[in-house]
PDB file of C-alpha atoms and ligand atoms in Angstrom:
ATOM      1  CA  MET A   1    -135.219-132.508  47.713  1.00  0.00           C
ATOM      2  CA  SER A   2    -134.213-134.160  50.981  1.00  0.00           C
ATOM      3  CA  VAL A   3    -136.087-132.863  54.015  1.00  0.00           C
ATOM      4  CA  HIS A   4    -132.979-133.390  56.166  1.00  0.00           C
ATOM      5  CA  ASN A   5    -130.393-131.279  54.451  1.00  0.00           C
ATOM      6  CA  SER A   6    -129.957-128.667  51.764  1.00  0.00           C
ATOM      7  CA  SER A   7    -126.975-130.222  49.932  1.00  0.00           C
ATOM      8  CA  ASN A   8    -128.948-130.998  46.764  1.00  0.00           C
ATOM      9  CA  ILE A   9    -130.768-127.687  46.515  1.00  0.00           C
ATOM     10  CA  LYS A  10    -130.201-125.793  43.253  1.00  0.00           C
ATOM     11  CA  ARG A  11    -130.378-122.277  44.707  1.00  0.00           C
ATOM     12  CA  ILE A  12    -130.553-121.233  48.357  1.00  0.00           C
ATOM     13  CA  THR A  13    -133.378-118.772  49.087  1.00  0.00           C
ATOM     14  CA  THR A  14    -134.545-116.941  52.212  1.00  0.00           C
ATOM     15  CA  HIS A  15    -137.408-119.429  52.369  1.00  0.00           C
ATOM     16  CA  ILE A  16    -134.978-122.375  52.387  1.00  0.00           C
ATOM     17  CA  MET A  17    -132.894-120.718  55.133  1.00  0.00           C
ATOM     18  CA  GLN A  18    -136.046-120.354  57.220  1.00  0.00           C
ATOM     19  CA  GLU A  19    -136.819-124.056  56.686  1.00  0.00           C
ATOM     20  CA  MET A  20    -133.254-124.913  57.714  1.00  0.00           C
ATOM     21  CA  LYS A  21    -133.723-123.094  61.013  1.00  0.00           C
ATOM     22  CA  THR A  22    -137.061-124.802  61.575  1.00  0.00           C
ATOM     23  CA  ARG A  23    -135.621-128.283  61.099  1.00  0.00           C
ATOM     24  CA  GLY A  24    -132.388-127.493  62.977  1.00  0.00           C
ATOM     25  CA  GLU A  25    -130.015-127.689  60.005  1.00  0.00           C
ATOM     26  CA  LYS A  26    -127.163-125.246  60.580  1.00  0.00           C
ATOM     27  CA  ILE A  27    -126.555-122.598  57.910  1.00  0.00           C
ATOM     28  CA  SER A  28    -122.986-122.188  56.590  1.00  0.00           C
ATOM     29  CA  MET A  29    -121.768-118.771  55.502  1.00  0.00           C
ATOM     30  CA  LEU A  30    -118.391-117.405  54.384  1.00  0.00           C
ATOM     31  CA  THR A  31    -117.227-114.149  52.882  1.00  0.00           C
ATOM     32  CA  ALA A  32    -115.904-113.802  49.337  1.00  0.00           C
ATOM     33  CA  TYR A  33    -114.916-110.747  47.346  1.00  0.00           C
ATOM     34  CA  ASP A  34    -113.771-112.038  43.950  1.00  0.00           C
ATOM     35  CA  PHE A  35    -114.776-114.419  41.163  1.00  0.00           C
ATOM     36  CA  SER A  36    -112.207-117.190  41.754  1.00  0.00           C
ATOM     37  CA  MET A  37    -112.690-117.526  45.515  1.00  0.00           C
ATOM     38  CA  ALA A  38    -116.478-117.296  45.225  1.00  0.00           C
ATOM     39  CA  GLY A  39    -116.483-120.070  42.610  1.00  0.00           C
ATOM     40  CA  ILE A  40    -114.533-122.427  44.893  1.00  0.00           C
ATOM     41  CA  ILE A  41    -116.702-121.698  47.928  1.00  0.00           C
ATOM     42  CA  ASP A  42    -119.946-122.035  45.985  1.00  0.00           C
ATOM     43  CA  ALA A  43    -118.895-125.322  44.372  1.00  0.00           C
ATOM     44  CA  ALA A  44    -117.941-126.633  47.832  1.00  0.00           C
ATOM     45  CA  GLY A  45    -121.570-126.166  48.880  1.00  0.00           C
ATOM     46  CA  ILE A  46    -121.690-123.066  51.104  1.00  0.00           C
ATOM     47  CA  ASP A  47    -125.220-121.801  51.819  1.00  0.00           C
ATOM     48  CA  ILE A  48    -124.602-118.034  51.977  1.00  0.00           C
ATOM     49  CA  ILE A  49    -121.769-115.966  50.532  1.00  0.00           C
ATOM     50  CA  LEU A  50    -121.313-112.583  52.163  1.00  0.00           C
ATOM     51  CA  VAL A  51    -119.595-109.912  50.131  1.00  0.00           C
ATOM     52  CA  GLY A  52    -118.534-108.296  53.394  1.00  0.00           C
ATOM     53  CA  ASP A  53    -117.204-104.809  53.838  1.00  0.00           C
ATOM     54  CA  SER A  54    -114.301-106.705  55.436  1.00  0.00           C
ATOM     55  CA  ALA A  55    -113.062-106.387  51.815  1.00  0.00           C
ATOM     56  CA  SER A  56    -111.833-103.035  53.098  1.00  0.00           C
ATOM     57  CA  ASN A  57    -109.443-104.950  55.400  1.00  0.00           C
ATOM     58  CA  VAL A  58    -108.506-108.132  53.557  1.00  0.00           C
ATOM     59  CA  MET A  59    -108.621-106.914  49.961  1.00  0.00           C
ATOM     60  CA  ALA A  60    -107.638-103.249  50.273  1.00  0.00           C
ATOM     61  CA  GLY A  61    -105.474-103.341  53.407  1.00  0.00           C
ATOM     62  CA  HIS A  62    -107.352-100.692  55.393  1.00  0.00           C
ATOM     63  CA  GLU A  63    -107.366-100.873  59.172  1.00  0.00           C
ATOM     64  CA  THR A  64    -111.173-100.621  59.385  1.00  0.00           C
ATOM     65  CA  THR A  65    -114.231-101.256  57.212  1.00  0.00           C
ATOM     66  CA  LEU A  66    -115.102 -97.567  57.045  1.00  0.00           C
ATOM     67  CA  PRO A  67    -113.199 -96.448  53.901  1.00  0.00           C
ATOM     68  CA  ILE A  68    -114.755 -98.883  51.397  1.00  0.00           C
ATOM     69  CA  THR A  69    -117.186 -97.194  49.007  1.00  0.00           C
ATOM     70  CA  LEU A  70    -120.499 -98.269  47.505  1.00  0.00           C
ATOM     71  CA  ASP A  71    -118.888 -98.473  44.036  1.00  0.00           C
ATOM     72  CA  GLN A  72    -116.124-100.719  45.396  1.00  0.00           C
ATOM     73  CA  MET A  73    -118.667-102.987  47.132  1.00  0.00           C
ATOM     74  CA  ILE A  74    -120.634-103.251  43.881  1.00  0.00           C
ATOM     75  CA  TYR A  75    -117.416-104.149  42.012  1.00  0.00           C
ATOM     76  CA  HIS A  76    -116.671-106.978  44.478  1.00  0.00           C
ATOM     77  CA  ALA A  77    -120.301-108.153  44.515  1.00  0.00           C
ATOM     78  CA  THR A  78    -120.511-108.239  40.716  1.00  0.00           C
ATOM     79  CA  SER A  79    -117.413-110.440  40.523  1.00  0.00           C
ATOM     80  CA  VAL A  80    -118.806-112.816  43.170  1.00  0.00           C
ATOM     81  CA  VAL A  81    -122.266-113.093  41.620  1.00  0.00           C
ATOM     82  CA  ARG A  82    -120.735-114.080  38.256  1.00  0.00           C
ATOM     83  CA  ALA A  83    -119.173-117.137  39.911  1.00  0.00           C
ATOM     84  CA  VAL A  84    -122.067-118.344  42.032  1.00  0.00           C
ATOM     85  CA  SER A  85    -124.811-120.749  41.023  1.00  0.00           C
ATOM     86  CA  ARG A  86    -126.101-122.167  44.336  1.00  0.00           C
ATOM     87  CA  ALA A  87    -125.353-119.881  47.290  1.00  0.00           C
ATOM     88  CA  PHE A  88    -127.457-116.915  48.397  1.00  0.00           C
ATOM     89  CA  VAL A  89    -125.278-113.807  47.912  1.00  0.00           C
ATOM     90  CA  VAL A  90    -125.576-111.031  50.499  1.00  0.00           C
ATOM     91  CA  VAL A  91    -123.741-107.715  50.174  1.00  0.00           C
ATOM     92  CA  ASP A  92    -122.798-105.307  52.969  1.00  0.00           C
ATOM     93  CA  ILE A  93    -124.081-101.767  52.466  1.00  0.00           C
ATOM     94  CA  PRO A  94    -120.958 -99.765  53.311  1.00  0.00           C
ATOM     95  CA  PHE A  95    -120.542 -97.148  56.001  1.00  0.00           C
ATOM     96  CA  GLY A  96    -122.066 -93.799  55.046  1.00  0.00           C
ATOM     97  CA  SER A  97    -124.503 -95.071  52.452  1.00  0.00           C
ATOM     98  CA  TYR A  98    -127.544 -95.910  54.624  1.00  0.00           C
ATOM     99  CA  GLN A  99    -127.267 -94.417  58.112  1.00  0.00           C
ATOM    100  CA  GLY A 100    -129.442 -91.392  58.857  1.00  0.00           C
ATOM    101  CA  ASN A 101    -131.079 -91.117  55.454  1.00  0.00           C
ATOM    102  CA  SER A 102    -133.583 -93.756  54.407  1.00  0.00           C
ATOM    103  CA  SER A 103    -133.859 -92.424  50.836  1.00  0.00           C
ATOM    104  CA  GLU A 104    -130.111 -92.797  50.389  1.00  0.00           C
ATOM    105  CA  ALA A 105    -130.297 -96.235  52.027  1.00  0.00           C
ATOM    106  CA  LEU A 106    -132.916 -97.317  49.498  1.00  0.00           C
ATOM    107  CA  ARG A 107    -130.886 -95.881  46.605  1.00  0.00           C
ATOM    108  CA  SER A 108    -127.756 -97.717  47.815  1.00  0.00           C
ATOM    109  CA  ALA A 109    -129.612-101.012  48.214  1.00  0.00           C
ATOM    110  CA  ILE A 110    -131.203-100.727  44.787  1.00  0.00           C
ATOM    111  CA  ARG A 111    -127.832 -99.940  43.175  1.00  0.00           C
ATOM    112  CA  ILE A 112    -126.312-103.053  44.787  1.00  0.00           C
ATOM    113  CA  MET A 113    -129.184-105.297  43.686  1.00  0.00           C
ATOM    114  CA  LYS A 114    -129.485-103.866  40.161  1.00  0.00           C
ATOM    115  CA  GLU A 115    -125.782-103.535  39.297  1.00  0.00           C
ATOM    116  CA  SER A 116    -124.400-106.680  40.964  1.00  0.00           C
ATOM    117  CA  GLY A 117    -127.272-109.152  40.707  1.00  0.00           C
ATOM    118  CA  ALA A 118    -126.903-110.044  44.417  1.00  0.00           C
ATOM    119  CA  HIS A 119    -129.800-111.560  46.346  1.00  0.00           C
ATOM    120  CA  GLY A 120    -129.865-109.425  49.483  1.00  0.00           C
ATOM    121  CA  ILE A 121    -128.070-106.793  51.516  1.00  0.00           C
ATOM    122  CA  LYS A 122    -126.743-106.578  55.098  1.00  0.00           C
ATOM    123  CA  VAL A 123    -126.926-103.571  57.409  1.00  0.00           C
ATOM    124  CA  GLU A 124    -125.323-102.939  60.806  1.00  0.00           C
ATOM    125  CA  GLY A 125    -127.463-101.714  63.703  1.00  0.00           C
ATOM    126  CA  GLY A 126    -130.931-101.882  65.259  1.00  0.00           C
ATOM    127  CA  ALA A 127    -133.420 -99.189  66.294  1.00  0.00           C
ATOM    128  CA  GLU A 128    -131.199 -96.356  65.053  1.00  0.00           C
ATOM    129  CA  ILE A 129    -131.434 -97.561  61.431  1.00  0.00           C
ATOM    130  CA  LYS A 130    -135.036 -98.827  61.542  1.00  0.00           C
ATOM    131  CA  GLU A 131    -136.303 -96.298  58.994  1.00  0.00           C
ATOM    132  CA  SER A 132    -133.640 -97.345  56.466  1.00  0.00           C
ATOM    133  CA  VAL A 133    -134.353-101.044  57.024  1.00  0.00           C
ATOM    134  CA  VAL A 134    -138.105-100.562  56.525  1.00  0.00           C
ATOM    135  CA  ARG A 135    -137.555 -98.466  53.398  1.00  0.00           C
ATOM    136  CA  ILE A 136    -135.206-101.040  51.824  1.00  0.00           C
ATOM    137  CA  LEU A 137    -137.575-103.888  52.686  1.00  0.00           C
ATOM    138  CA  SER A 138    -140.476-101.962  51.151  1.00  0.00           C
ATOM    139  CA  ALA A 139    -138.698-102.239  47.793  1.00  0.00           C
ATOM    140  CA  GLY A 140    -138.667-106.029  48.106  1.00  0.00           C
ATOM    141  CA  VAL A 141    -134.953-106.270  48.905  1.00  0.00           C
ATOM    142  CA  PRO A 142    -134.131-109.022  51.437  1.00  0.00           C
ATOM    143  CA  VAL A 143    -132.310-107.510  54.430  1.00  0.00           C
ATOM    144  CA  MET A 144    -129.964-109.265  56.862  1.00  0.00           C
ATOM    145  CA  GLY A 145    -129.323-107.464  60.161  1.00  0.00           C
ATOM    146  CA  HIS A 146    -126.010-107.355  62.049  1.00  0.00           C
ATOM    147  CA  LEU A 147    -125.817-106.745  65.815  1.00  0.00           C
ATOM    148  CA  GLY A 148    -123.189-106.991  68.550  1.00  0.00           C
ATOM    149  CA  LEU A 149    -119.708-105.968  67.457  1.00  0.00           C
ATOM    150  CA  THR A 150    -120.620-103.980  64.375  1.00  0.00           C
ATOM    151  CA  PRO A 151    -117.278-102.988  62.815  1.00  0.00           C
ATOM    152  CA  GLN A 152    -118.641 -99.835  61.156  1.00  0.00           C
ATOM    153  CA  SER A 153    -119.065 -98.448  64.715  1.00  0.00           C
ATOM    154  CA  ILE A 154    -115.536 -99.306  65.829  1.00  0.00           C
ATOM    155  CA  TYR A 155    -114.658 -95.699  66.644  1.00  0.00           C
ATOM    156  CA  LYS A 156    -117.724 -95.499  68.906  1.00  0.00           C
ATOM    157  CA  PHE A 157    -116.762 -98.758  70.680  1.00  0.00           C
ATOM    158  CA  GLY A 158    -113.043 -97.925  70.764  1.00  0.00           C
ATOM    159  CA  THR A 159    -112.123-101.619  70.939  1.00  0.00           C
ATOM    160  CA  TYR A 160    -112.807-104.943  69.182  1.00  0.00           C
ATOM    161  CA  THR A 161    -113.606-106.637  72.508  1.00  0.00           C
ATOM    162  CA  VAL A 162    -116.730-108.769  73.196  1.00  0.00           C
ATOM    163  CA  ARG A 163    -119.943-106.687  73.146  1.00  0.00           C
ATOM    164  CA  ALA A 164    -123.118-106.846  75.265  1.00  0.00           C
ATOM    165  CA  LYS A 165    -121.559-108.319  78.387  1.00  0.00           C
ATOM    166  CA  GLU A 166    -123.469-105.795  80.496  1.00  0.00           C
ATOM    167  CA  GLU A 167    -127.218-106.160  81.044  1.00  0.00           C
ATOM    168  CA  GLU A 168    -128.184-102.838  79.456  1.00  0.00           C
ATOM    169  CA  GLU A 169    -126.398-103.533  76.160  1.00  0.00           C
ATOM    170  CA  ALA A 170    -127.598-107.165  76.167  1.00  0.00           C
ATOM    171  CA  ASN A 171    -131.232-106.060  76.637  1.00  0.00           C
ATOM    172  CA  LYS A 172    -130.913-103.510  73.821  1.00  0.00           C
ATOM    173  CA  LEU A 173    -129.456-106.196  71.564  1.00  0.00           C
ATOM    174  CA  ILE A 174    -132.415-108.524  72.249  1.00  0.00           C
ATOM    175  CA  GLU A 175    -134.863-105.669  71.573  1.00  0.00           C
ATOM    176  CA  ASP A 176    -133.003-104.771  68.360  1.00  0.00           C
ATOM    177  CA  ALA A 177    -133.164-108.391  67.186  1.00  0.00           C
ATOM    178  CA  LYS A 178    -136.931-108.474  67.820  1.00  0.00           C
ATOM    179  CA  LEU A 179    -137.289-105.168  65.978  1.00  0.00           C
ATOM    180  CA  LEU A 180    -135.328-106.386  62.940  1.00  0.00           C
ATOM    181  CA  GLU A 181    -137.512-109.492  62.829  1.00  0.00           C
ATOM    182  CA  ALA A 182    -140.697-107.410  63.134  1.00  0.00           C
ATOM    183  CA  CYS A 183    -139.496-105.131  60.294  1.00  0.00           C
ATOM    184  CA  GLY A 184    -139.164-108.205  58.054  1.00  0.00           C
ATOM    185  CA  CYS A 185    -135.426-108.985  57.998  1.00  0.00           C
ATOM    186  CA  PHE A 186    -134.772-112.548  56.820  1.00  0.00           C
ATOM    187  CA  ALA A 187    -131.784-113.204  59.133  1.00  0.00           C
ATOM    188  CA  ILE A 188    -129.477-111.565  61.667  1.00  0.00           C
ATOM    189  CA  VAL A 189    -125.699-111.834  62.127  1.00  0.00           C
ATOM    190  CA  LEU A 190    -124.500-111.658  65.750  1.00  0.00           C
ATOM    191  CA  GLU A 191    -120.836-110.780  66.105  1.00  0.00           C
ATOM    192  CA  LYS A 192    -118.621-111.302  69.159  1.00  0.00           C
ATOM    193  CA  ILE A 193    -121.154-111.479  71.986  1.00  0.00           C
ATOM    194  CA  PRO A 194    -121.493-113.975  74.875  1.00  0.00           C
ATOM    195  CA  ALA A 195    -122.714-117.400  73.713  1.00  0.00           C
ATOM    196  CA  SER A 196    -125.468-117.362  76.362  1.00  0.00           C
ATOM    197  CA  LEU A 197    -126.898-114.123  74.932  1.00  0.00           C
ATOM    198  CA  ALA A 198    -126.691-115.395  71.345  1.00  0.00           C
ATOM    199  CA  LYS A 199    -128.644-118.495  72.423  1.00  0.00           C
ATOM    200  CA  ILE A 200    -131.397-116.321  73.905  1.00  0.00           C
ATOM    201  CA  VAL A 201    -131.622-114.288  70.682  1.00  0.00           C
ATOM    202  CA  ALA A 202    -131.745-117.404  68.481  1.00  0.00           C
ATOM    203  CA  GLU A 203    -134.547-118.788  70.658  1.00  0.00           C
ATOM    204  CA  THR A 204    -136.411-115.485  70.804  1.00  0.00           C
ATOM    205  CA  VAL A 205    -136.610-114.669  67.108  1.00  0.00           C
ATOM    206  CA  SER A 206    -137.937-117.087  64.532  1.00  0.00           C
ATOM    207  CA  ILE A 207    -135.641-115.904  61.706  1.00  0.00           C
ATOM    208  CA  PRO A 208    -132.173-117.507  61.296  1.00  0.00           C
ATOM    209  CA  VAL A 209    -129.407-116.117  63.510  1.00  0.00           C
ATOM    210  CA  ILE A 210    -125.876-116.515  62.146  1.00  0.00           C
ATOM    211  CA  GLY A 211    -122.991-116.159  64.584  1.00  0.00           C
ATOM    212  CA  ILE A 212    -119.367-115.081  64.379  1.00  0.00           C
ATOM    213  CA  GLY A 213    -117.825-115.334  67.815  1.00  0.00           C
ATOM    214  CA  ALA A 214    -121.310-115.945  69.216  1.00  0.00           C
ATOM    215  CA  GLY A 215    -121.006-119.586  70.301  1.00  0.00           C
ATOM    216  CA  PRO A 216    -122.681-122.762  69.051  1.00  0.00           C
ATOM    217  CA  ASP A 217    -126.335-122.171  69.959  1.00  0.00           C
ATOM    218  CA  VAL A 218    -127.294-120.128  66.910  1.00  0.00           C
ATOM    219  CA  ASP A 219    -128.666-121.214  63.534  1.00  0.00           C
ATOM    220  CA  GLY A 220    -125.471-120.908  61.522  1.00  0.00           C
ATOM    221  CA  GLN A 221    -121.880-119.670  61.463  1.00  0.00           C
ATOM    222  CA  VAL A 222    -119.955-117.164  59.373  1.00  0.00           C
ATOM    223  CA  LEU A 223    -116.208-116.539  59.067  1.00  0.00           C
ATOM    224  CA  VAL A 224    -114.065-114.297  56.907  1.00  0.00           C
ATOM    225  CA  VAL A 225    -112.628-116.643  54.281  1.00  0.00           C
ATOM    226  CA  HIS A 226    -109.104-115.195  54.398  1.00  0.00           C
ATOM    227  CA  ASP A 227    -109.013-115.846  58.149  1.00  0.00           C
ATOM    228  CA  MET A 228    -110.304-119.441  58.056  1.00  0.00           C
ATOM    229  CA  LEU A 229    -107.964-120.339  55.190  1.00  0.00           C
ATOM    230  CA  GLY A 230    -104.973-118.903  57.054  1.00  0.00           C
ATOM    231  CA  ILE A 231    -104.131-116.320  54.402  1.00  0.00           C
ATOM    232  CA  ASN A 232    -104.079-113.696  57.173  1.00  0.00           C
ATOM    233  CA  GLN A 233    -101.836-115.046  59.908  1.00  0.00           C
ATOM    234  CA  GLU A 234    -101.889-111.839  61.958  1.00  0.00           C
ATOM    235  CA  PHE A 235    -105.596-112.043  62.924  1.00  0.00           C
ATOM    236  CA  LYS A 236    -106.241-114.889  65.367  1.00  0.00           C
ATOM    237  CA  PRO A 237    -109.185-114.157  67.656  1.00  0.00           C
ATOM    238  CA  ARG A 238    -110.438-116.929  69.944  1.00  0.00           C
ATOM    239  CA  PHE A 239    -113.522-117.542  67.805  1.00  0.00           C
ATOM    240  CA  LEU A 240    -111.534-118.251  64.654  1.00  0.00           C
ATOM    241  CA  ARG A 241    -110.928-121.857  63.602  1.00  0.00           C
ATOM    242  CA  GLN A 242    -108.214-121.943  60.935  1.00  0.00           C
ATOM    243  CA  TYR A 243    -108.896-124.757  58.449  1.00  0.00           C
ATOM    244  CA  ALA A 244    -105.734-124.340  56.362  1.00  0.00           C
ATOM    245  CA  ASN A 245    -102.477-122.477  56.342  1.00  0.00           C
ATOM    246  CA  LEU A 246    -102.567-120.997  52.865  1.00  0.00           C
ATOM    247  CA  GLN A 247     -99.999-118.376  53.758  1.00  0.00           C
ATOM    248  CA  GLU A 248     -97.442-121.167  54.307  1.00  0.00           C
ATOM    249  CA  ILE A 249     -98.537-123.097  51.193  1.00  0.00           C
ATOM    250  CA  MET A 250     -98.492-119.989  48.994  1.00  0.00           C
ATOM    251  CA  THR A 251     -95.152-118.758  50.332  1.00  0.00           C
ATOM    252  CA  LYS A 252     -93.558-122.158  49.616  1.00  0.00           C
ATOM    253  CA  ALA A 253     -95.047-122.248  46.092  1.00  0.00           C
ATOM    254  CA  VAL A 254     -93.796-118.741  45.293  1.00  0.00           C
ATOM    255  CA  GLN A 255     -90.326-119.548  46.708  1.00  0.00           C
ATOM    256  CA  ASP A 256     -90.175-122.751  44.628  1.00  0.00           C
ATOM    257  CA  TYR A 257     -91.132-120.766  41.527  1.00  0.00           C
ATOM    258  CA  ILE A 258     -88.470-118.113  42.185  1.00  0.00           C
ATOM    259  CA  SER A 259     -85.897-120.819  42.715  1.00  0.00           C
ATOM    260  CA  ASP A 260     -86.895-122.625  39.483  1.00  0.00           C
ATOM    261  CA  VAL A 261     -86.710-119.371  37.483  1.00  0.00           C
ATOM    262  CA  LYS A 262     -83.311-118.460  38.924  1.00  0.00           C
ATOM    263  CA  SER A 263     -81.890-121.948  38.377  1.00  0.00           C
ATOM    264  CA  LYS A 264     -83.329-122.060  34.822  1.00  0.00           C
ATOM    265  CA  ASP A 265     -85.249-125.211  35.743  1.00  0.00           C
ATOM    266  CA  PHE A 266     -88.447-123.477  34.569  1.00  0.00           C
ATOM    267  CA  PRO A 267     -89.623-123.627  31.839  1.00  0.00           C
ATOM    268  CA  THR A 268     -88.541-126.974  30.417  1.00  0.00           C
ATOM    269  CA  LYS A 269     -88.760-128.031  26.774  1.00  0.00           C
ATOM    270  CA  GLU A 270     -92.162-129.611  27.535  1.00  0.00           C
ATOM    271  CA  GLU A 271     -93.399-126.334  28.964  1.00  0.00           C
ATOM    272  CA  SER A 272     -92.314-124.440  25.844  1.00  0.00           C
ATOM    273  CA  TYR A 273     -93.754-124.123  22.289  1.00  0.00           C
TER     274      TYR A 273
HETATM  275  O1  KIV B   1    -117.797-107.790  56.590  1.00  0.00           O
HETATM  276  C1  KIV B   1    -117.800-108.935  57.079  1.00  0.00           C
HETATM  277  O2  KIV B   1    -116.971-109.790  56.758  1.00  0.00           O
HETATM  278  C2  KIV B   1    -118.821-109.246  58.081  1.00  0.00           C
HETATM  279  C3  KIV B   1    -118.718-110.553  58.790  1.00  0.00           C
HETATM  280  C4  KIV B   1    -117.658-110.482  59.809  1.00  0.00           C
HETATM  281  C5  KIV B   1    -120.005-110.993  59.362  1.00  0.00           C
HETATM  282  O3  KIV B   1    -119.684-108.467  58.315  1.00  0.00           O
END
């Protein structure tokens, strides 16, 4: 194994992620929700695959992440895990299956781990969900935190704008990050907060900090795969870099197919039995 990068590692672990932070190698993370996409991303060499509750938006077409159920998350996670041989697979515990009841949180986490074969879970929030985090960790389940713009709280925030711009919210976020580290979380996602604050958090805690809309001075980056591949053209926040325009490519392919069917160009003799 090279000490400078993780490209030839057989399976990414929490221990390897910690080493990556220590040596300054950035951690790459993308979402995936199905077998085919997960297989492509894993083979390309991604470090972490997040089975995000953003499946509620990009797979099911809901406006928020709130409606997705634990059973639906397990279905997505199971499909992803079947495709993955190298990446560390983290699964979002959905809204309503861990907040306010640590026994239910533990049950939800254990169901995800047992039924999907994933490697860890992600929870949104800090001090207010401490009991659930501690309980899940006590069962030996790796937990990733998520602070800043936590989409499960969108109705509390009322807007998808940048979080923690004010001192009070920024200080709470730093305290929450320290708390999640002290509880034993292996990493924290920071979503849509000022880059200067994300830098402070990444320097304050020793566990990896993965940003989405949190600037460059964190230990890794995560994006929703449908957004970075340009499948969703409607969602274009400032933090999103679009690496392809699959909507255009797919539309053209489907139009060509329709045209070939209509014109009887497809199938040919060679494409027939
Ligand atoms: O559900 C999700 O896709 C996420 C990422 C935005 C971090 O939580």
